[in-house]
Amino acid sequence: MFLLCIIHAYPECIMNIPNNIPGNKEITAVIVAGGRSSRFAGQDKGLLEFRGKPMVQHIIERLSPQVGRLVINANRNIDEYSKFSLPVIGDLLGEYQGPLAGISAALDAATTPYLLTVPCDCPLVPDDLVHQLATAMTNQGTDIAVAHDGLQLQQMFMLLSCALSGDLHDFLSAEQRAVRDWLSRHDVAIADFSGSAQAFININSKDDLVELESGLP
């Protein structure tokens, strides 16, 4: 069941923030790029150029200072993704079973206690993503924290304990695939990013890409 106490928006819900917030070195980040990109005519969105470099490069640069380790989840264009000098991890399930399959593979491969997940089509990842998620998780006493942009839950931006690997395996083994359905099985801390909602804009079409490039200062 979701914990609807949103930090910042409801400061009365916040007691003293514990000092055992996960540190950057305890977190592996996975950039989830394992889909078909069916809404983008099959083009690999993570490799599309945005402001002079691939979208995944923007994400790598924004996440690198925030985590101890980075990996990429991809099921095609492996050689291209390997050029970023990061481990590339394929889904454990075949036939493009959705983002949870990539997250499950990353949980199995992680050597840290926590995993951060970020989609490959959001090049404006917040610089304080990890700090806000880790604080929400610790303060609210959960194993998962998810970003909220003030209007909707950004469920692919989550920080979770790698101890949930077995639970996710069981969920996928039952042929369930929806991220929201898996999250609903757990208490989830919600981190408020309403002040930086633009950071969660995702690219689903060439028009989206052009609009984002032309609209940014």
mmCIF file of N, CA and C in Angstrom, residues 124-192:
data_model
loop_
_atom_site.group_PDB
_atom_site.id
_atom_site.type_symbol
_atom_site.label_atom_id
_atom_site.label_comp_id
_atom_site.label_asym_id
_atom_site.label_seq_id
_atom_site.Cartn_x
_atom_site.Cartn_y
_atom_site.Cartn_z
ATOM 1 N N LEU A 124 16.920 14.695 -18.527
ATOM 2 C CA LEU A 124 17.062 15.791 -17.567
ATOM 3 C C LEU A 124 16.972 15.304 -16.122
ATOM 4 N N VAL A 125 17.536 14.157 -15.847
ATOM 5 C CA VAL A 125 17.484 13.550 -14.513
ATOM 6 C C VAL A 125 17.889 14.566 -13.440
ATOM 7 N N PRO A 126 17.117 14.680 -12.362
ATOM 8 C CA PRO A 126 17.455 15.657 -11.316
ATOM 9 C C PRO A 126 18.815 15.376 -10.675
ATOM 10 N N ASP A 127 19.543 16.446 -10.363
ATOM 11 C CA ASP A 127 20.846 16.304 -9.709
ATOM 12 C C ASP A 127 20.716 15.811 -8.268
ATOM 13 N N ASP A 128 19.529 15.973 -7.678
ATOM 14 C CA ASP A 128 19.317 15.533 -6.300
ATOM 15 C C ASP A 128 18.411 14.307 -6.232
ATOM 16 N N LEU A 129 18.331 13.550 -7.312
ATOM 17 C CA LEU A 129 17.427 12.394 -7.363
ATOM 18 C C LEU A 129 17.720 11.411 -6.236
ATOM 19 N N VAL A 130 18.974 11.016 -6.105
ATOM 20 C CA VAL A 130 19.330 10.014 -5.104
ATOM 21 C C VAL A 130 19.107 10.548 -3.692
ATOM 22 N N HIS A 131 19.532 11.763 -3.450
ATOM 23 C CA HIS A 131 19.380 12.329 -2.107
ATOM 24 C C HIS A 131 17.919 12.354 -1.669
ATOM 25 N N GLN A 132 17.039 12.821 -2.556
ATOM 26 C CA GLN A 132 15.625 12.924 -2.204
ATOM 27 C C GLN A 132 14.994 11.542 -2.010
ATOM 28 N N LEU A 133 15.307 10.612 -2.888
ATOM 29 C CA LEU A 133 14.736 9.269 -2.768
ATOM 30 C C LEU A 133 15.263 8.556 -1.518
ATOM 31 N N ALA A 134 16.568 8.670 -1.277
ATOM 32 C CA ALA A 134 17.155 8.000 -0.118
ATOM 33 C C ALA A 134 16.619 8.576 1.185
ATOM 34 N N THR A 135 16.424 9.893 1.221
ATOM 35 C CA THR A 135 15.877 10.525 2.417
ATOM 36 C C THR A 135 14.446 10.066 2.666
ATOM 37 N N ALA A 136 13.638 10.019 1.600
ATOM 38 C CA ALA A 136 12.254 9.563 1.743
ATOM 39 C C ALA A 136 12.197 8.117 2.210
ATOM 40 N N MET A 137 13.025 7.274 1.627
ATOM 41 C CA MET A 137 13.042 5.861 2.003
ATOM 42 C C MET A 137 13.398 5.691 3.476
ATOM 43 N N THR A 138 14.438 6.377 3.909
ATOM 44 C CA THR A 138 14.899 6.238 5.287
ATOM 45 C C THR A 138 13.900 6.835 6.271
ATOM 46 N N ASN A 139 13.416 8.028 5.964
ATOM 47 C CA ASN A 139 12.512 8.715 6.871
ATOM 48 C C ASN A 139 11.192 7.975 7.038
ATOM 49 N N GLN A 140 10.718 7.357 5.945
ATOM 50 C CA GLN A 140 9.428 6.688 5.992
ATOM 51 C C GLN A 140 9.547 5.188 6.265
ATOM 52 N N GLY A 141 10.782 4.696 6.397
ATOM 53 C CA GLY A 141 10.996 3.321 6.822
ATOM 54 C C GLY A 141 10.529 2.274 5.842
ATOM 55 N N THR A 142 10.814 2.468 4.566
ATOM 56 C CA THR A 142 10.390 1.522 3.534
ATOM 57 C C THR A 142 11.595 0.942 2.802
ATOM 58 N N ASP A 143 11.332 -0.037 1.940
ATOM 59 C CA ASP A 143 12.373 -0.622 1.100
ATOM 60 C C ASP A 143 12.346 -0.064 -0.314
ATOM 61 N N ILE A 144 11.381 0.803 -0.599
ATOM 62 C CA ILE A 144 11.248 1.404 -1.931
ATOM 63 C C ILE A 144 10.869 2.869 -1.767
ATOM 64 N N ALA A 145 11.466 3.716 -2.586
ATOM 65 C CA ALA A 145 11.041 5.111 -2.688
ATOM 66 C C ALA A 145 10.880 5.450 -4.165
ATOM 67 N N VAL A 146 9.824 6.209 -4.474
ATOM 68 C CA VAL A 146 9.505 6.550 -5.858
ATOM 69 C C VAL A 146 9.303 8.062 -5.962
ATOM 70 N N ALA A 147 9.697 8.626 -7.082
ATOM 71 C CA ALA A 147 9.548 10.066 -7.307
ATOM 72 C C ALA A 147 8.114 10.405 -7.706
ATOM 73 N N HIS A 148 7.674 11.585 -7.285
ATOM 74 C CA HIS A 148 6.370 12.134 -7.687
ATOM 75 C C HIS A 148 6.619 13.556 -8.175
ATOM 76 N N ASP A 149 6.135 13.881 -9.377
ATOM 77 C CA ASP A 149 6.434 15.193 -9.968
ATOM 78 C C ASP A 149 5.414 16.271 -9.607
ATOM 79 N N GLY A 150 4.519 15.958 -8.688
ATOM 80 C CA GLY A 150 3.482 16.902 -8.290
ATOM 81 C C GLY A 150 2.153 16.634 -8.955
ATOM 82 N N LEU A 151 2.197 15.913 -10.072
ATOM 83 C CA LEU A 151 0.975 15.539 -10.779
ATOM 84 C C LEU A 151 0.781 14.038 -10.820
ATOM 85 N N GLN A 152 1.868 13.314 -10.982
ATOM 86 C CA GLN A 152 1.755 11.866 -11.076
ATOM 87 C C GLN A 152 3.010 11.185 -10.552
ATOM 88 N N LEU A 153 2.839 9.927 -10.224
ATOM 89 C CA LEU A 153 3.948 9.105 -9.770
ATOM 90 C C LEU A 153 4.854 8.800 -10.960
ATOM 91 N N GLN A 154 6.139 9.012 -10.801
ATOM 92 C CA GLN A 154 7.122 8.670 -11.827
ATOM 93 C C GLN A 154 7.741 7.332 -11.428
ATOM 94 N N GLN A 155 7.016 6.261 -11.697
ATOM 95 C CA GLN A 155 7.324 4.964 -11.117
ATOM 96 C C GLN A 155 8.622 4.339 -11.613
ATOM 97 N N MET A 156 9.178 4.819 -12.718
ATOM 98 C CA MET A 156 10.452 4.283 -13.180
ATOM 99 C C MET A 156 11.647 4.955 -12.515
ATOM 100 N N PHE A 157 11.375 5.994 -11.735
ATOM 101 C CA PHE A 157 12.434 6.636 -10.955
ATOM 102 C C PHE A 157 12.289 6.156 -9.520
ATOM 103 N N MET A 158 12.942 5.059 -9.211
ATOM 104 C CA MET A 158 12.791 4.488 -7.878
ATOM 105 C C MET A 158 14.124 4.040 -7.310
ATOM 106 N N LEU A 159 14.187 4.074 -5.998
ATOM 107 C CA LEU A 159 15.307 3.533 -5.246
ATOM 108 C C LEU A 159 14.757 2.370 -4.434
ATOM 109 N N LEU A 160 15.404 1.217 -4.509
ATOM 110 C CA LEU A 160 14.879 0.050 -3.818
ATOM 111 C C LEU A 160 15.984 -0.795 -3.232
ATOM 112 N N SER A 161 15.639 -1.527 -2.213
ATOM 113 C CA SER A 161 16.573 -2.454 -1.593
ATOM 114 C C SER A 161 16.766 -3.672 -2.488
ATOM 115 N N CYS A 162 18.010 -4.095 -2.634
ATOM 116 C CA CYS A 162 18.275 -5.276 -3.450
ATOM 117 C C CYS A 162 17.759 -6.551 -2.787
ATOM 118 N N ALA A 163 17.363 -6.456 -1.519
ATOM 119 C CA ALA A 163 16.751 -7.603 -0.849
ATOM 120 C C ALA A 163 15.406 -7.968 -1.451
ATOM 121 N N LEU A 164 14.859 -7.093 -2.298
ATOM 122 C CA LEU A 164 13.577 -7.351 -2.948
ATOM 123 C C LEU A 164 13.715 -8.188 -4.218
ATOM 124 N N SER A 165 14.927 -8.609 -4.531
ATOM 125 C CA SER A 165 15.155 -9.366 -5.763
ATOM 126 C C SER A 165 14.273 -10.610 -5.837
ATOM 127 N N GLY A 166 14.210 -11.391 -4.759
ATOM 128 C CA GLY A 166 13.409 -12.610 -4.771
ATOM 129 C C GLY A 166 11.928 -12.331 -4.936
ATOM 130 N N ASP A 167 11.454 -11.277 -4.286
ATOM 131 C CA ASP A 167 10.044 -10.909 -4.409
ATOM 132 C C ASP A 167 9.706 -10.544 -5.852
ATOM 133 N N LEU A 168 10.599 -9.812 -6.510
ATOM 134 C CA LEU A 168 10.351 -9.446 -7.903
ATOM 135 C C LEU A 168 10.411 -10.667 -8.809
ATOM 136 N N HIS A 169 11.322 -11.578 -8.528
ATOM 137 C CA HIS A 169 11.373 -12.828 -9.294
ATOM 138 C C HIS A 169 10.034 -13.559 -9.203
ATOM 139 N N ASP A 170 9.491 -13.641 -7.995
ATOM 140 C CA ASP A 170 8.212 -14.338 -7.805
ATOM 141 C C ASP A 170 7.096 -13.647 -8.584
ATOM 142 N N PHE A 171 7.090 -12.322 -8.557
ATOM 143 C CA PHE A 171 6.076 -11.549 -9.271
ATOM 144 C C PHE A 171 6.150 -11.822 -10.772
ATOM 145 N N LEU A 172 7.359 -11.809 -11.314
ATOM 146 C CA LEU A 172 7.528 -12.054 -12.744
ATOM 147 C C LEU A 172 7.219 -13.509 -13.104
ATOM 148 N N SER A 173 7.531 -14.412 -12.202
ATOM 149 C CA SER A 173 7.251 -15.836 -12.454
ATOM 150 C C SER A 173 5.757 -16.100 -12.538
ATOM 151 N N ALA A 174 4.968 -15.242 -11.900
ATOM 152 C CA ALA A 174 3.513 -15.353 -11.971
ATOM 153 C C ALA A 174 2.962 -14.656 -13.208
ATOM 154 N N GLU A 175 3.861 -14.313 -14.131
ATOM 155 C CA GLU A 175 3.514 -13.684 -15.414
ATOM 156 C C GLU A 175 2.828 -12.332 -15.220
ATOM 157 N N GLN A 176 3.248 -11.631 -14.194
ATOM 158 C CA GLN A 176 2.801 -10.262 -13.988
ATOM 159 C C GLN A 176 3.932 -9.334 -14.413
ATOM 160 N N ARG A 177 3.572 -8.206 -15.020
ATOM 161 C CA ARG A 177 4.604 -7.370 -15.635
ATOM 162 C C ARG A 177 4.492 -5.891 -15.275
ATOM 163 N N ALA A 178 3.369 -5.435 -14.753
ATOM 164 C CA ALA A 178 3.148 -4.002 -14.559
ATOM 165 C C ALA A 178 3.915 -3.481 -13.345
ATOM 166 N N VAL A 179 4.659 -2.406 -13.547
ATOM 167 C CA VAL A 179 5.426 -1.802 -12.463
ATOM 168 C C VAL A 179 4.494 -1.372 -11.328
ATOM 169 N N ARG A 180 3.393 -0.717 -11.678
ATOM 170 C CA ARG A 180 2.472 -0.228 -10.645
ATOM 171 C C ARG A 180 1.919 -1.374 -9.808
ATOM 172 N N ASP A 181 1.626 -2.506 -10.450
ATOM 173 C CA ASP A 181 1.085 -3.645 -9.705
ATOM 174 C C ASP A 181 2.118 -4.200 -8.728
ATOM 175 N N TRP A 182 3.379 -4.224 -9.145
ATOM 176 C CA TRP A 182 4.407 -4.714 -8.224
ATOM 177 C C TRP A 182 4.581 -3.748 -7.057
ATOM 178 N N LEU A 183 4.603 -2.458 -7.343
ATOM 179 C CA LEU A 183 4.746 -1.475 -6.276
ATOM 180 C C LEU A 183 3.596 -1.548 -5.278
ATOM 181 N N SER A 184 2.409 -1.875 -5.761
ATOM 182 C CA SER A 184 1.239 -1.910 -4.878
ATOM 183 C C SER A 184 1.335 -3.018 -3.833
ATOM 184 N N ARG A 185 2.253 -3.944 -4.012
ATOM 185 C CA ARG A 185 2.455 -5.022 -3.036
ATOM 186 C C ARG A 185 3.285 -4.575 -1.836
ATOM 187 N N HIS A 186 3.836 -3.361 -1.914
ATOM 188 C CA HIS A 186 4.800 -2.908 -0.912
ATOM 189 C C HIS A 186 4.430 -1.531 -0.361
ATOM 190 N N ASP A 187 4.967 -1.228 0.809
ATOM 191 C CA ASP A 187 4.925 0.138 1.302
ATOM 192 C C ASP A 187 5.953 0.934 0.513
ATOM 193 N N VAL A 188 5.532 2.046 -0.035
ATOM 194 C CA VAL A 188 6.402 2.845 -0.898
ATOM 195 C C VAL A 188 6.477 4.272 -0.375
ATOM 196 N N ALA A 189 7.673 4.749 -0.156
ATOM 197 C CA ALA A 189 7.876 6.147 0.218
ATOM 198 C C ALA A 189 7.806 7.005 -1.046
ATOM 199 N N ILE A 190 7.150 8.139 -0.937
ATOM 200 C CA ILE A 190 6.993 9.041 -2.077
ATOM 201 C C ILE A 190 7.856 10.273 -1.849
ATOM 202 N N ALA A 191 8.738 10.559 -2.785
ATOM 203 C CA ALA A 191 9.602 11.740 -2.721
ATOM 204 C C ALA A 191 9.039 12.820 -3.637
ATOM 205 N N ASP A 192 8.882 14.002 -3.100
ATOM 206 C CA ASP A 192 8.244 15.106 -3.812
ATOM 207 C C ASP A 192 9.241 15.853 -4.689
#
